[in-house]
CSV table of C-alpha atoms and ligand atoms in Angstrom, one decimal:
chain,number,residue,atom,x,y,z
A,11,MET,CA,22.7,161.3,-7.0
A,12,THR,CA,21.2,158.0,-8.1
A,13,ARG,CA,20.5,155.0,-5.9
A,14,ALA,CA,21.2,151.4,-7.0
A,15,GLY,CA,21.5,148.0,-5.4
A,16,PHE,CA,20.4,144.5,-4.9
A,17,VAL,CA,17.4,143.3,-3.0
A,18,ALA,CA,17.2,139.5,-2.5
A,19,VAL,CA,13.6,138.2,-2.7
A,20,ALA,CA,13.3,135.2,-0.4
A,21,GLY,CA,10.4,133.1,0.7
A,22,ARG,CA,8.8,129.7,0.5
A,23,SER,CA,8.0,128.1,-2.8
A,24,ASN,CA,4.8,129.4,-4.3
A,25,ALA,CA,4.8,132.6,-2.3
A,26,GLY,CA,4.8,134.6,-5.5
A,27,LYS,CA,8.4,135.8,-5.7
A,28,SER,CA,8.7,135.5,-9.4
A,29,THR,CA,5.3,137.0,-10.0
A,30,LEU,CA,6.4,140.0,-7.9
A,31,VAL,CA,9.7,140.4,-9.7
A,32,ASN,CA,7.9,140.3,-13.1
A,33,ARG,CA,5.4,142.9,-11.8
A,34,ILE,CA,8.1,145.3,-10.6
A,35,VAL,CA,10.2,144.9,-13.7
A,36,GLY,CA,7.2,145.2,-16.0
A,37,GLY,CA,7.9,142.1,-18.1
A,38,LYS,CA,8.4,138.4,-17.8
A,39,VAL,CA,11.9,137.8,-16.6
A,40,ALA,CA,11.0,134.7,-14.5
A,41,ILE,CA,8.6,132.0,-15.2
A,42,VAL,CA,5.7,131.4,-12.9
A,43,SER,CA,3.6,128.3,-12.0
A,44,ASP,CA,1.4,126.8,-9.3
A,45,LYS,CA,3.9,123.9,-8.9
A,46,PRO,CA,6.5,124.1,-6.1
A,47,GLN,CA,10.1,124.8,-6.9
A,48,THR,CA,9.5,126.6,-10.2
A,49,THR,CA,12.5,128.8,-10.0
A,50,ARG,CA,15.8,126.9,-10.1
A,51,ARG,CA,18.3,129.6,-10.9
A,52,GLU,CA,19.0,132.9,-9.4
A,53,ILE,CA,17.4,135.4,-11.7
A,54,ARG,CA,18.0,139.1,-11.5
A,55,GLY,CA,15.2,141.3,-12.6
A,56,ILE,CA,16.2,144.9,-13.2
A,57,ALA,CA,13.9,147.9,-12.8
A,58,THR,CA,15.3,151.3,-13.7
A,59,ARG,CA,13.8,154.8,-13.3
A,60,PRO,CA,15.6,158.1,-13.8
A,61,ASP,CA,17.0,158.3,-10.3
A,62,TRP,CA,17.2,154.7,-9.1
A,63,GLN,CA,17.9,151.1,-10.2
A,64,LEU,CA,16.5,148.3,-8.2
A,65,VAL,CA,18.0,144.8,-8.9
A,66,LEU,CA,15.7,142.1,-7.6
A,67,VAL,CA,17.3,138.8,-7.1
A,68,ASP,CA,14.5,136.2,-7.5
A,69,LEU,CA,15.5,133.2,-5.5
A,70,PRO,CA,14.4,129.5,-5.5
A,71,GLY,CA,11.9,128.8,-2.7
A,72,VAL,CA,13.7,127.7,0.4
A,73,GLN,CA,13.4,124.0,1.3
A,74,ARG,CA,15.3,121.1,2.7
A,75,PRO,CA,18.0,120.0,0.2
A,76,ARG,CA,17.5,116.5,-1.1
A,77,ASP,CA,19.8,116.1,-4.1
A,78,VAL,CA,22.6,118.1,-5.9
A,79,LEU,CA,20.0,120.2,-7.7
A,80,THR,CA,18.3,121.4,-4.5
A,81,GLU,CA,21.6,121.6,-2.6
A,82,ARG,CA,22.8,124.0,-5.2
A,83,MET,CA,19.5,126.0,-4.9
A,84,GLN,CA,20.0,126.3,-1.2
A,85,ALA,CA,23.6,127.3,-1.3
A,86,ARG,CA,22.7,129.9,-3.9
A,87,VAL,CA,20.1,131.5,-1.5
A,88,GLU,CA,22.8,131.8,1.2
A,89,ARG,CA,25.3,133.3,-1.2
A,90,VAL,CA,22.8,135.9,-2.5
A,91,LEU,CA,21.8,136.9,1.0
A,92,ALA,CA,25.5,137.5,1.8
A,93,GLU,CA,25.9,139.9,-1.1
A,94,ALA,CA,22.6,141.8,-1.1
A,95,ASP,CA,21.9,145.3,0.1
A,96,ALA,CA,18.5,144.4,1.6
A,97,VAL,CA,16.2,141.4,1.8
A,98,LEU,CA,12.5,141.1,1.0
A,99,LEU,CA,10.9,138.2,2.7
A,100,LEU,CA,7.7,137.3,0.8
A,101,LEU,CA,5.0,135.4,2.6
A,102,ASN,CA,2.0,133.7,1.1
A,103,GLY,CA,-0.9,135.4,2.9
A,104,GLU,CA,-3.2,132.4,2.1
A,105,GLN,CA,-1.1,130.1,4.2
A,106,ALA,CA,-0.1,130.0,7.9
A,107,ILE,CA,3.5,130.8,8.6
A,108,GLY,CA,5.5,127.5,8.6
A,109,PRO,CA,8.9,126.1,9.4
A,110,GLY,CA,10.1,127.2,5.9
A,111,ASP,CA,9.3,130.9,6.6
A,112,ARG,CA,10.9,130.7,10.1
A,113,PHE,CA,14.0,129.1,8.5
A,114,THR,CA,14.2,132.0,6.0
A,115,ALA,CA,13.6,134.6,8.7
A,116,ARG,CA,16.5,133.1,10.6
A,117,ALA,CA,18.7,133.3,7.5
A,118,VAL,CA,17.7,136.9,7.0
A,119,ARG,CA,18.4,137.8,10.6
A,120,ASN,CA,21.9,136.1,10.4
A,121,ALA,CA,22.7,138.0,7.2
A,122,GLY,CA,22.3,141.2,9.3
A,123,LEU,CA,20.7,143.2,6.4
A,124,PRO,CA,17.8,145.6,6.3
A,125,ALA,CA,14.7,143.5,5.9
A,126,VAL,CA,11.2,144.1,4.6
A,127,ILE,CA,8.3,141.7,4.9
A,128,ALA,CA,5.5,141.6,2.3
A,129,VAL,CA,2.4,139.5,2.8
A,130,ASN,CA,1.3,138.5,-0.7
A,131,LYS,CA,-2.0,137.4,-2.3
A,132,VAL,CA,-4.1,139.7,-0.3
A,133,ASP,CA,-6.4,139.9,-3.3
A,134,ARG,CA,-7.6,136.5,-2.0
A,135,LEU,CA,-8.1,137.7,1.6
A,136,ASP,CA,-10.8,139.8,3.3
A,137,ARG,CA,-9.7,142.6,5.7
A,138,ALA,CA,-9.8,140.4,8.8
A,139,ARG,CA,-7.6,137.7,7.2
A,140,THR,CA,-5.2,140.3,5.9
A,141,LEU,CA,-4.9,141.7,9.4
A,142,ALA,CA,-4.4,138.3,10.9
A,143,ALA,CA,-1.7,137.5,8.3
A,144,LEU,CA,0.1,140.8,9.1
A,145,THR,CA,0.0,140.1,12.8
A,146,GLU,CA,1.4,136.7,12.3
A,147,ALA,CA,4.2,138.1,10.1
A,148,ALA,CA,5.1,140.6,12.8
A,149,GLU,CA,5.6,137.7,15.2
A,150,LEU,CA,8.5,136.5,13.0
A,151,ASP,CA,10.5,138.9,15.1
A,152,LEU,CA,12.4,140.6,12.3
A,153,ASP,CA,13.1,144.2,12.5
A,154,ALA,CA,11.2,144.9,9.3
A,155,ASP,CA,8.5,147.1,7.8
A,156,LEU,CA,5.3,145.1,6.7
A,157,PHE,CA,3.5,145.5,3.5
A,158,PRO,CA,0.3,143.8,2.3
A,159,ILE,CA,0.5,143.3,-1.4
A,160,SER,CA,-0.9,141.5,-4.4
A,161,ALA,CA,1.8,140.6,-6.9
A,162,LEU,CA,-1.0,139.5,-9.2
A,163,ASP,CA,-3.0,142.7,-9.4
A,164,GLY,CA,-0.3,145.1,-8.3
A,165,GLY,CA,-2.1,146.3,-5.2
A,166,GLY,CA,0.3,147.7,-2.6
A,167,VAL,CA,3.3,147.2,-4.9
A,168,PRO,CA,4.2,150.9,-5.5
A,169,GLU,CA,4.4,151.5,-1.8
A,170,LEU,CA,6.6,148.5,-1.3
A,171,VAL,CA,8.9,149.6,-4.2
A,172,GLU,CA,9.2,153.1,-2.8
A,173,HIS,CA,10.4,151.6,0.5
A,174,LEU,CA,12.8,149.2,-1.1
A,175,VAL,CA,14.4,152.0,-3.1
A,176,SER,CA,14.9,154.0,0.2
A,177,LEU,CA,17.1,151.1,1.4
A,178,LEU,CA,19.4,151.2,-1.6
A,179,PRO,CA,22.8,152.8,-1.3
A,180,GLU,CA,23.7,155.9,-3.3
A,181,GLY,CA,25.7,155.1,-6.3
A,182,PRO,CA,25.8,154.6,-10.1
A,183,PHE,CA,23.6,152.2,-12.0
A,184,LEU,CA,24.8,148.6,-12.1
A,185,TYR,CA,23.2,147.6,-15.4
A,186,PRO,CA,22.4,149.4,-18.7
A,187,PRO,CA,19.0,151.1,-18.0
A,188,GLU,CA,17.3,149.1,-20.9
A,189,GLU,CA,18.1,145.7,-19.5
A,190,THR,CA,15.4,143.9,-17.5
A,191,SER,CA,17.2,140.5,-16.8
A,192,ASP,CA,20.7,139.1,-16.7
A,193,LEU,CA,19.8,135.6,-18.0
A,194,PRO,CA,21.5,134.5,-21.2
A,195,GLU,CA,19.1,134.3,-24.1
A,196,ARG,CA,19.4,130.5,-24.4
A,197,VAL,CA,18.4,130.1,-20.7
A,198,ARG,CA,15.5,132.5,-21.1
A,199,LEU,CA,14.1,130.7,-24.0
A,200,ALA,CA,14.6,127.3,-22.3
A,201,GLU,CA,12.6,128.6,-19.3
A,202,LEU,CA,9.7,129.7,-21.6
A,203,VAL,CA,9.5,126.1,-22.8
A,204,ARG,CA,9.7,124.7,-19.3
A,205,GLU,CA,6.9,127.0,-18.2
A,206,GLN,CA,4.6,125.4,-20.7
A,207,VAL,CA,5.6,121.9,-19.5
A,208,LEU,CA,4.9,122.9,-15.9
A,209,ARG,CA,1.4,124.1,-16.9
A,210,ARG,CA,0.5,120.7,-18.3
A,211,THR,CA,2.1,118.3,-15.9
A,212,ARG,CA,1.5,117.2,-12.3
A,213,GLU,CA,3.0,115.5,-9.3
A,214,GLU,CA,6.6,114.3,-9.8
A,215,LEU,CA,6.9,115.4,-13.4
A,216,PRO,CA,7.4,119.1,-13.0
A,217,HIS,CA,10.5,118.4,-10.8
A,218,ALA,CA,11.8,115.8,-13.2
A,219,VAL,CA,11.9,118.0,-16.3
A,220,GLU,CA,14.6,120.4,-17.5
A,221,VAL,CA,14.9,122.1,-20.9
A,222,GLU,CA,18.1,122.8,-22.8
A,223,ILE,CA,18.4,124.9,-26.0
A,224,ASP,CA,20.5,122.9,-28.4
A,225,GLU,CA,20.7,125.3,-31.3
A,226,LEU,CA,19.7,128.8,-32.0
A,227,GLU,CA,19.9,130.0,-35.6
A,228,GLU,CA,18.8,133.1,-37.4
A,229,PRO,CA,18.9,132.0,-41.1
A,230,GLU,CA,17.1,135.2,-42.3
A,231,ASP,CA,16.0,138.4,-40.8
A,232,GLY,CA,13.2,138.1,-38.4
A,233,LEU,CA,13.2,134.3,-38.3
A,234,LEU,CA,14.5,132.4,-35.4
A,235,ILE,CA,15.1,128.6,-35.4
A,236,VAL,CA,15.1,127.1,-31.9
A,237,ARG,CA,16.0,123.4,-31.2
A,238,ALA,CA,15.3,122.4,-27.7
A,239,ARG,CA,15.6,119.2,-25.7
A,240,VAL,CA,13.2,118.4,-22.9
A,241,TRP,CA,15.0,116.1,-20.4
A,242,ALA,CA,13.0,113.6,-18.4
A,243,GLU,CA,14.4,111.1,-15.9
A,244,THR,CA,12.5,107.9,-17.0
A,245,GLU,CA,11.0,106.4,-20.0
A,246,SER,CA,7.5,106.6,-18.5
A,247,GLN,CA,7.9,110.3,-17.9
A,248,LYS,CA,9.0,110.7,-21.5
A,249,GLY,CA,5.9,108.8,-22.5
A,250,ILE,CA,3.7,111.4,-20.6
A,251,LEU,CA,5.7,114.3,-22.1
A,252,VAL,CA,5.3,113.0,-25.6
A,253,GLY,CA,1.6,112.1,-25.1
A,254,ALA,CA,-0.7,109.9,-27.1
A,255,GLY,CA,0.2,110.4,-30.8
A,256,GLY,CA,2.6,113.2,-29.8
A,257,ARG,CA,-0.2,115.4,-28.6
A,258,MET,CA,1.5,116.7,-25.4
A,259,VAL,CA,4.8,117.7,-27.0
A,260,LYS,CA,2.8,119.3,-29.8
A,261,ALA,CA,0.7,121.4,-27.4
A,262,VAL,CA,3.8,122.4,-25.4
A,263,GLY,CA,5.6,123.3,-28.6
A,264,THR,CA,2.8,125.5,-30.0
A,265,ALA,CA,2.3,127.4,-26.7
A,266,ALA,CA,6.1,127.8,-26.2
A,267,ARG,CA,6.6,129.0,-29.8
A,268,ARG,CA,4.0,131.8,-29.2
A,269,GLU,CA,5.7,132.8,-25.9
A,270,ILE,CA,9.1,132.9,-27.6
A,271,GLU,CA,7.6,135.0,-30.5
A,272,ARG,CA,6.1,137.4,-28.1
A,273,SER,CA,9.4,137.7,-26.1
A,274,THR,CA,11.8,138.0,-29.1
A,275,GLY,CA,9.5,139.8,-31.6
A,276,ARG,CA,10.6,137.4,-34.3
A,277,ARG,CA,8.9,134.6,-36.2
A,278,VAL,CA,9.9,131.3,-34.5
A,279,HIS,CA,10.3,127.8,-35.7
A,280,LEU,CA,10.6,125.6,-32.6
A,281,ASP,CA,11.7,122.0,-32.8
A,282,LEU,CA,11.2,120.1,-29.5
A,283,SER,CA,12.5,116.6,-28.7
A,284,VAL,CA,12.0,114.7,-25.5
A,285,ARG,CA,15.0,112.7,-24.2
A,286,VAL,CA,15.6,110.6,-21.1
A,287,ARG,CA,18.6,111.3,-19.0
A,288,LYS,CA,18.6,109.3,-15.8
A,289,GLY,CA,19.5,111.2,-12.7
A,290,TRP,CA,20.1,114.6,-14.4
A,291,ARG,CA,19.3,116.3,-11.0
A,292,ARG,CA,22.5,114.7,-9.6
A,293,ASP,CA,24.6,115.3,-12.7
A,294,GLU,CA,27.0,118.1,-11.8
A,295,GLY,CA,28.3,118.4,-15.3
A,296,LEU,CA,24.8,118.9,-16.8
A,297,LEU,CA,23.8,121.3,-14.0
A,298,ASP,CA,26.8,123.4,-14.8
A,299,ARG,CA,25.9,123.4,-18.5
A,300,LEU,CA,22.3,124.4,-17.7
A,301,GLY,CA,23.6,127.3,-15.7
A,302,ILE,CA,22.3,126.0,-12.3
A,303,GLU,CA,25.3,126.9,-10.2
B,401,GTP,N1,-4.1,135.2,-6.1
B,401,GTP,C1,-2.8,135.5,-6.2
B,401,GTP,N2,-2.0,134.6,-6.8
B,401,GTP,C2,-0.7,134.9,-6.9
B,401,GTP,C3,-0.2,136.1,-6.4
B,401,GTP,N3,1.2,136.1,-6.6
B,401,GTP,C4,1.5,134.9,-7.2
B,401,GTP,N4,0.3,134.1,-7.3
B,401,GTP,C5,0.3,132.8,-7.9
B,401,GTP,O1,1.0,131.9,-7.0
B,401,GTP,C6,1.7,130.9,-7.8
B,401,GTP,C7,3.2,130.8,-7.5
B,401,GTP,O2,3.8,132.0,-8.0
B,401,GTP,P1,5.3,132.1,-8.3
B,401,GTP,O3,5.6,133.5,-8.6
B,401,GTP,O4,5.7,131.1,-9.3
B,401,GTP,O5,5.9,131.7,-6.9
B,401,GTP,P2,7.5,131.6,-6.4
B,401,GTP,O6,7.5,132.2,-5.1
B,401,GTP,O7,8.4,132.3,-7.4
B,401,GTP,O8,7.7,130.1,-6.4
B,401,GTP,P3,9.1,129.2,-6.6
B,401,GTP,O9,9.8,129.7,-7.8
B,401,GTP,O10,8.6,127.8,-6.7
B,401,GTP,O11,9.9,129.4,-5.3
B,401,GTP,C8,1.3,131.1,-9.2
B,401,GTP,O12,0.2,130.3,-9.6
B,401,GTP,C9,0.9,132.6,-9.2
B,401,GTP,O13,0.0,132.9,-10.2
B,401,GTP,C10,-1.1,137.1,-5.9
B,401,GTP,O14,-0.8,138.2,-5.5
B,401,GTP,N5,-2.4,136.7,-5.8
B,402,MG,MG1,9.8,131.5,-8.6
């Protein structure tokens, strides 16, 4: 009999949730950055072995909602917790436990699901600090097993995966075994562009940017033409994204094209344009179209 089910991955922004999902799945299904609130959509990463299928639901970092975008992100977290088979609470071992972690721990307790806590980034901690982080995690008062891990180098991850699998119900696979993510191709490609924007911007800009794929064409075998729009909220943000003499948009475009080529195995022509759309984070219609539900 096989096991299969959903594990919601919750935790503060920057804890390393997307890095861990990518590590377990063995490919890039979610983009990663050192900026807060990188993940905006629920992303399912699927790992399949002969006798189990683990579907990890990578969630946006929990925070206090401040606009329609973040309200939707928060509501999404609650919905996913309601439907999962188990919850993994990921903590950033480099930081003390804060109100965000306690908020998530409460949500996990209320959901009444089997819970697991992993303390991440132990590659950056010595033994004493790892122990202190684990002790602090135990004080969250969740009935959960504790795992010290490094999503970055993979340390401790096999033990964590083995435990998560033991919490899954018996049943048939939920996705075809070769699938690693449930995102539509357009969203996946838009995210690869946004990742390159995040790498090159600071402060308010990462939050103000969204990317939409306008057109996807395959005029000949092995060639993919991608037209993407980078949305900013103000003219001055647009100026930064375009850069002096178009240098920024060019650098983003070159790096994103390489990522898309790697991910699709095709030759890619990427056409990027930067546009202003005031208040897109409050625009319900646009958020629907972008798949942020
Ligand atoms: N040293 C170290 N860095 C890590 C580890 N895991 C993640 N990181 C880094 O932490 C940062 C945040 O990682 P993400 O995976 O984007 O974090 P997240 O929890 O998905 O964040 P949100 O999507 O904003 O909620 C990135 O710079 C990662 O490279 C780890 O095990 N060790
Ligand atoms: Mg993330």
